[in-house]
XYZ file of C-alpha atoms in Angstrom:
413
model
C 0.000 0.000 0.000
C 1.275 3.471 -0.868
C 2.232 5.825 2.002
C -0.519 8.000 3.381
C -0.897 11.417 1.773
C -0.700 14.397 4.082
C -3.899 15.767 2.580
C -6.941 15.036 4.797
C -9.135 14.031 1.854
C -6.528 11.527 0.682
C -6.458 9.967 4.134
C -10.250 9.794 4.150
C -10.308 8.136 0.711
C -7.738 5.580 1.776
C -9.619 4.810 5.004
C -12.794 4.245 3.002
C -10.908 1.901 0.630
C -9.672 -0.095 3.610
C -13.204 -0.365 5.011
C -14.505 -1.453 1.610
C -11.822 -4.115 1.380
C -12.702 -5.414 4.836
C -16.419 -5.481 3.971
C -15.612 -7.549 0.884
C -13.434 -9.883 2.936
C -16.193 -10.313 5.505
C -18.724 -11.218 2.827
C -16.469 -14.032 1.687
C -15.214 -15.292 5.042
C -18.413 -17.140 5.986
C -18.793 -19.245 2.820
C -15.026 -19.706 2.554
C -14.843 -20.751 6.209
C -17.647 -23.263 5.754
C -16.134 -24.650 2.566
C -12.600 -24.644 3.958
C -13.597 -26.493 7.102
C -15.622 -28.971 5.099
C -12.646 -29.551 2.824
C -10.313 -29.939 5.765
C -12.558 -32.578 7.318
C -13.576 -34.422 4.154
C -13.205 -38.094 4.688
C -13.377 -38.731 8.260
C -15.380 -42.009 10.690
C -16.671 -45.577 10.741
C -15.536 -47.022 7.420
C -18.164 -49.224 5.846
C -17.091 -52.802 5.166
C -17.690 -54.436 1.794
C -18.164 -57.839 3.402
C -17.199 -59.760 6.533
C -14.366 -58.314 8.606
C -11.052 -59.984 7.692
C -8.905 -61.749 10.316
C -5.679 -59.723 10.470
C -2.714 -59.739 12.893
C -3.113 -57.460 15.913
C -1.636 -53.982 15.574
C -1.439 -50.971 17.885
C -2.605 -47.479 16.974
C 0.981 -46.232 16.970
C 2.074 -49.049 14.665
C -0.803 -48.313 12.305
C 0.025 -44.602 12.212
C 3.629 -45.500 11.418
C 2.419 -47.844 8.692
C 0.490 -44.991 7.083
C 3.507 -42.680 7.359
C 5.776 -45.246 5.679
C 3.341 -45.963 2.862
C 4.958 -45.105 -0.455
C 2.468 -46.122 -3.122
C 3.687 -44.462 -6.323
C 1.424 -46.162 -8.855
C -2.318 -46.665 -8.646
C -5.607 -46.171 -10.406
C -9.134 -46.444 -9.140
C -12.526 -44.938 -8.440
C -13.384 -42.864 -5.375
C -16.898 -42.020 -4.228
C -17.414 -38.939 -2.035
C -20.742 -38.105 -0.378
C -21.028 -34.895 1.626
C -24.041 -33.850 3.686
C -23.316 -30.663 5.614
C -27.007 -30.077 6.243
C -27.112 -26.869 4.206
C -30.609 -25.453 3.621
C -32.351 -26.585 0.448
C -31.897 -23.696 -1.960
C -33.335 -25.426 -4.983
C -30.023 -26.802 -6.238
C -28.120 -23.553 -5.749
C -25.717 -25.018 -3.165
C -23.113 -26.072 -5.734
C -23.257 -22.696 -7.461
C -22.890 -20.953 -4.104
C -19.859 -23.014 -3.114
C -18.239 -22.604 -6.514
C -18.930 -18.863 -6.472
C -17.421 -18.548 -3.010
C -14.263 -20.241 -4.216
C -14.000 -17.964 -7.242
C -14.535 -14.942 -5.022
C -11.620 -16.052 -2.866
C -9.093 -16.491 -5.615
C -10.523 -18.211 -8.703
C -9.922 -16.725 -12.144
C -13.528 -17.005 -13.354
C -12.882 -19.903 -15.756
C -15.129 -22.945 -15.318
C -11.962 -25.042 -15.623
C -10.206 -23.288 -12.715
C -9.460 -25.968 -10.065
C -9.903 -23.491 -7.189
C -13.590 -23.218 -7.965
C -14.437 -26.557 -9.558
C -13.212 -28.834 -6.790
C -15.238 -26.932 -4.196
C -18.220 -28.861 -5.584
C -16.940 -31.793 -3.516
C -18.255 -29.973 -0.425
C -21.838 -30.794 -1.414
C -23.671 -33.858 -2.687
C -22.352 -37.164 -4.014
C -19.547 -37.331 -6.575
C -17.537 -40.006 -8.333
C -13.839 -39.455 -9.021
C -11.407 -41.427 -11.119
C -7.830 -41.139 -9.938
C -4.501 -42.311 -11.356
C -0.858 -41.766 -10.427
C 2.537 -42.840 -11.680
C 5.090 -41.217 -9.419
C 5.269 -37.596 -8.302
C 4.986 -35.998 -11.752
C 2.191 -37.976 -13.394
C -1.232 -37.659 -11.824
C -4.811 -37.425 -13.002
C -8.088 -36.741 -11.218
C -11.419 -36.759 -13.043
C -14.723 -35.597 -11.569
C -17.598 -37.407 -13.297
C -20.933 -35.579 -13.504
C -23.639 -37.268 -15.568
C -22.553 -36.914 -19.211
C -19.818 -34.369 -18.422
C -16.319 -34.829 -17.066
C -13.870 -32.476 -15.401
C -10.232 -33.562 -15.324
C -6.974 -32.275 -13.870
C -3.881 -33.813 -15.441
C -0.294 -33.318 -14.391
C 2.407 -34.645 -16.720
C 5.830 -33.375 -15.717
C 5.797 -29.579 -15.572
C 2.543 -29.284 -17.523
C -0.714 -29.075 -15.602
C -4.022 -29.077 -17.462
C -7.585 -28.764 -16.207
C -10.426 -29.420 -18.640
C -14.193 -28.993 -18.280
C -16.015 -30.914 -21.027
C -19.369 -29.292 -20.171
C -18.143 -25.785 -21.096
C -15.281 -26.880 -23.359
C -12.871 -24.732 -21.347
C -9.334 -25.599 -20.275
C -6.841 -24.191 -17.790
C -3.087 -24.615 -18.357
C -0.104 -23.866 -16.154
C 3.584 -24.647 -16.075
C 4.203 -26.031 -12.607
C 7.179 -24.334 -10.950
C 7.064 -27.016 -8.245
C 7.606 -29.889 -10.685
C 9.933 -32.460 -9.138
C 9.154 -31.447 -5.582
C 7.535 -34.027 -3.325
C 4.140 -32.367 -3.399
C 1.001 -32.447 -5.505
C 0.566 -29.126 -7.288
C -1.950 -30.511 -9.754
C -4.659 -28.689 -7.825
C -5.212 -26.493 -4.754
C -3.476 -27.869 -1.655
C -6.390 -27.284 0.707
C -9.017 -29.299 -1.162
C -8.421 -32.922 -0.115
C -9.941 -35.198 -2.735
C -8.364 -38.611 -2.142
C -8.431 -40.830 0.956
C -4.685 -40.397 1.530
C -4.930 -36.591 1.604
C -7.854 -36.800 3.978
C -5.863 -39.112 6.232
C -2.920 -36.704 6.212
C -5.225 -33.963 7.503
C -6.775 -36.224 10.141
C -3.447 -37.488 11.481
C -2.314 -33.938 12.213
C -4.926 -33.969 14.970
C -3.151 -36.690 16.953
C -2.034 -34.852 20.108
C -3.117 -34.487 23.727
C -6.566 -33.245 22.627
C -7.257 -36.480 20.747
C -7.823 -40.159 21.482
C -6.664 -42.744 18.935
C -7.384 -46.476 18.774
C -7.578 -49.410 16.366
C -11.187 -50.562 16.080
C -11.193 -53.841 14.189
C -10.905 -54.531 10.489
C -12.883 -54.090 7.283
C -12.804 -54.808 3.576
C -12.707 -51.785 1.281
C -12.633 -52.077 -2.517
C -11.791 -55.769 -2.083
C -8.767 -54.996 0.123
C -8.223 -56.075 3.744
C -7.923 -53.025 5.984
C -7.515 -51.924 9.599
C -9.762 -49.205 11.046
C -8.058 -46.375 12.927
C -10.496 -44.320 15.028
C -9.701 -40.731 16.027
C -11.918 -38.828 18.492
C -11.708 -35.358 20.045
C -11.263 -35.309 23.825
C -12.364 -31.688 24.083
C -15.940 -30.621 24.755
C -17.650 -28.276 22.352
C -16.501 -29.818 19.061
C -19.088 -30.847 16.488
C -16.794 -33.603 15.203
C -17.816 -36.996 16.553
C -15.099 -39.395 15.431
C -12.803 -40.215 12.541
C -12.141 -43.679 11.171
C -9.439 -44.236 8.594
C -9.556 -47.588 6.801
C -5.896 -48.469 6.130
C -4.823 -51.048 3.568
C -3.216 -53.870 5.551
C -0.562 -54.558 2.918
C 0.496 -51.149 1.604
C -0.526 -48.819 4.440
C -2.476 -46.667 1.969
C -5.630 -45.044 3.421
C -8.589 -46.453 1.480
C -11.690 -44.986 3.090
C -12.934 -42.277 5.468
C -16.244 -41.263 6.955
C -17.155 -38.408 9.312
C -19.988 -38.614 11.815
C -20.978 -35.469 13.761
C -21.000 -35.399 17.564
C -24.797 -35.416 17.524
C -24.770 -38.729 15.674
C -26.876 -39.665 12.703
C -25.801 -40.127 9.101
C -22.252 -39.352 8.055
C -21.389 -35.770 7.200
C -18.806 -37.090 4.751
C -18.269 -40.584 3.426
C -15.353 -40.994 1.026
C -13.402 -43.981 -0.165
C -12.221 -46.205 -2.961
C -14.831 -48.415 -4.568
C -12.169 -49.902 -6.856
C -8.376 -49.673 -6.708
C -5.410 -51.187 -8.524
C -1.705 -50.781 -7.804
C -0.627 -51.655 -11.346
C 1.248 -49.064 -13.413
C -1.265 -46.909 -15.362
C -0.853 -46.590 -19.105
C 1.346 -43.656 -20.123
C -1.479 -42.361 -22.334
C -3.574 -41.779 -19.193
C -1.624 -38.581 -18.579
C -1.633 -37.251 -22.152
C -3.851 -34.270 -22.909
C -4.405 -32.019 -25.900
C -7.261 -29.493 -25.809
C -10.038 -30.452 -28.254
C -10.567 -28.152 -31.211
C -12.463 -25.011 -30.254
C -11.567 -25.208 -26.561
C -11.244 -21.891 -24.736
C -7.876 -22.061 -22.951
C -6.937 -19.920 -19.947
C -3.137 -19.741 -19.752
C -1.631 -19.175 -16.315
C 1.889 -18.543 -17.628
C 5.249 -20.237 -17.371
C 6.618 -20.821 -13.894
C 3.293 -20.161 -12.198
C 1.722 -22.387 -9.628
C -1.934 -23.262 -9.703
C -4.196 -21.078 -7.569
C -4.195 -21.891 -3.885
C -6.526 -20.544 -1.244
C -4.950 -18.048 1.112
C -6.137 -19.869 4.188
C -3.831 -22.572 5.524
C -4.969 -25.115 8.032
C -2.655 -24.000 10.818
C -2.480 -26.909 13.214
C -4.117 -28.998 10.524
C -6.716 -30.450 12.870
C -9.745 -31.529 10.873
C -12.497 -29.032 11.504
C -10.226 -26.493 13.199
C -10.459 -22.901 12.067
C -6.778 -22.129 12.592
C -5.220 -20.390 9.629
C -8.468 -19.846 7.732
C -8.674 -16.398 6.232
C -4.944 -15.771 6.666
C -4.051 -12.285 5.517
C -7.432 -10.758 6.375
C -7.289 -7.714 8.628
C -8.906 -8.188 12.028
C -8.740 -11.998 12.035
C -7.698 -14.010 15.076
C -8.160 -17.511 16.471
C -9.600 -18.444 19.855
C -8.786 -21.645 21.706
C -6.865 -24.604 20.348
C -7.258 -28.074 18.943
C -10.680 -29.288 17.907
C -12.417 -26.390 19.667
C -10.615 -23.607 17.778
C -12.796 -20.680 16.709
C -11.818 -18.126 14.081
C -12.979 -14.527 14.600
C -13.067 -11.790 12.008
C -13.698 -8.217 13.103
C -13.972 -5.698 10.279
C -14.677 -2.820 12.619
C -18.421 -2.754 11.928
C -20.450 -1.859 8.891
C -19.681 -5.128 7.162
C -22.896 -5.082 5.203
C -23.714 -8.609 6.389
C -27.313 -8.541 7.671
C -28.457 -10.776 10.506
C -31.972 -11.722 11.478
C -32.156 -8.856 13.951
C -30.455 -6.124 11.978
C -31.708 -6.223 8.417
C -34.400 -3.609 9.028
C -36.700 -5.507 6.678
C -39.248 -7.925 8.110
C -39.241 -10.154 5.018
C -35.450 -10.332 4.939
C -35.326 -10.904 8.693
C -37.822 -13.727 8.404
C -35.802 -15.396 5.663
C -32.508 -15.058 7.546
C -34.051 -16.327 10.778
C -35.346 -19.356 8.876
C -31.734 -20.156 8.004
C -30.264 -19.324 11.400
C -31.025 -18.758 15.068
C -31.206 -15.243 16.505
C -29.124 -15.063 19.713
C -28.392 -12.417 22.325
C -25.815 -11.975 25.043
C -23.470 -9.486 26.632
C -21.981 -9.015 23.145
C -25.333 -7.731 21.873
C -27.228 -9.784 19.323
C -26.610 -11.735 16.171
C -27.526 -14.806 14.159
C -25.998 -18.282 14.258
C -25.940 -20.080 10.911
C -25.463 -23.820 11.306
C -24.539 -26.859 9.289
C -24.117 -30.372 10.650
C -20.413 -29.670 11.119
C -19.641 -25.952 10.977
C -21.392 -23.120 12.845
C -20.940 -19.388 12.315
C -22.156 -16.494 14.480
C -22.487 -13.101 12.792
C -23.061 -10.326 15.310
C -25.001 -7.190 14.526
C -21.843 -5.101 14.887
C -20.023 -7.010 12.127
C -17.991 -9.671 13.968
C -17.892 -13.238 12.653
C -17.160 -16.262 14.867
C -16.904 -19.622 13.082
C -15.642 -23.135 13.639
C -16.489 -26.822 13.939
C -17.891 -26.072 17.380
C -21.331 -25.856 18.956
C -23.547 -22.781 18.936
C -23.040 -22.423 22.697
C -19.273 -22.317 22.211
C -19.610 -19.463 19.712
C -21.923 -17.473 21.980
C -19.570 -18.027 24.930
C -16.618 -16.720 22.899
C -18.615 -13.665 21.812
C -19.743 -12.986 25.383
C -16.133 -13.130 26.548
C -15.283 -10.408 24.051
C -12.409 -12.435 22.687
């Protein structure tokens, strides 16, 4: 930002620009927080068995965690099914558009082939993915949707994303080629069981209990079930089960059940998997004739969301919204809450502050109006993530209960 001008009007203009920027950030922080937390927790609790539980040698939780860490599967292909039920209100099929729009607003380039926006669709509904890998520099992920297909292909330094529905493509030269990381898509959108397991295992500390809970068969493979549960009160996360391939140590399946019980919030896992070397042609891609191509430029990395997961605990709000003025985190572990304070005037109406009875009625139908020593506001809830927006423009959000958010707001933290 340029230095302040000495002229009073210049200072006033700059202050207004800052307020406008914060209002824009606040408008995006709620959907981005919800999507980010959903992405961070995708794939987490009792893994469903394909058939009878196999009889496998006994193993401790520590040994199983070490087995996952040592897993070095370089070649595979298979099909992954992801079902996500956050309990969002029925908006007539607009949920996917909302999530995709939120992602574009937080860093997407507007192209339908942009991975930052497209993969956010995994935060809602049921999706089938085809995945393939041959080492660190050859990877492919395809999202199947009725007659259309969206694919991200990495072959060496070239990364392509193609949306057959719109006939648009996104191309980038990956500056990270050769590094031991997957830059074929945004880092904070876990889409395979292994990535989901990596996120879940970061939660293993003194706030977490971990145990082996029997065995299962997943995609025809014998597997152990590793169960992870928060010890802290106030978290909406119930438990995490990672189904781990007994032979290779590769995570095969995840499911997340909320603390209140009921159906899984997220159920994700392989329905078919092979560890044979994929055909080299799997990773070839040439845009079809007439394709609109968005070129990111040589040496660029694919878009990544600004928010990092901080401690990495599934469902934690640490690191979300990094770089936004007025943001802080409250608490630690599974009970972490992120707070954004834009100084008021955010333009985000709540059920008690819209000034319009029709708007207030609609907002209250989506959330619960609450009051406390902080004043008043509205809590918007999903089955996993809750967000409190106060009438003075503060936002409290996390994978925590409504009471935990109100308590944090009352404490003036």
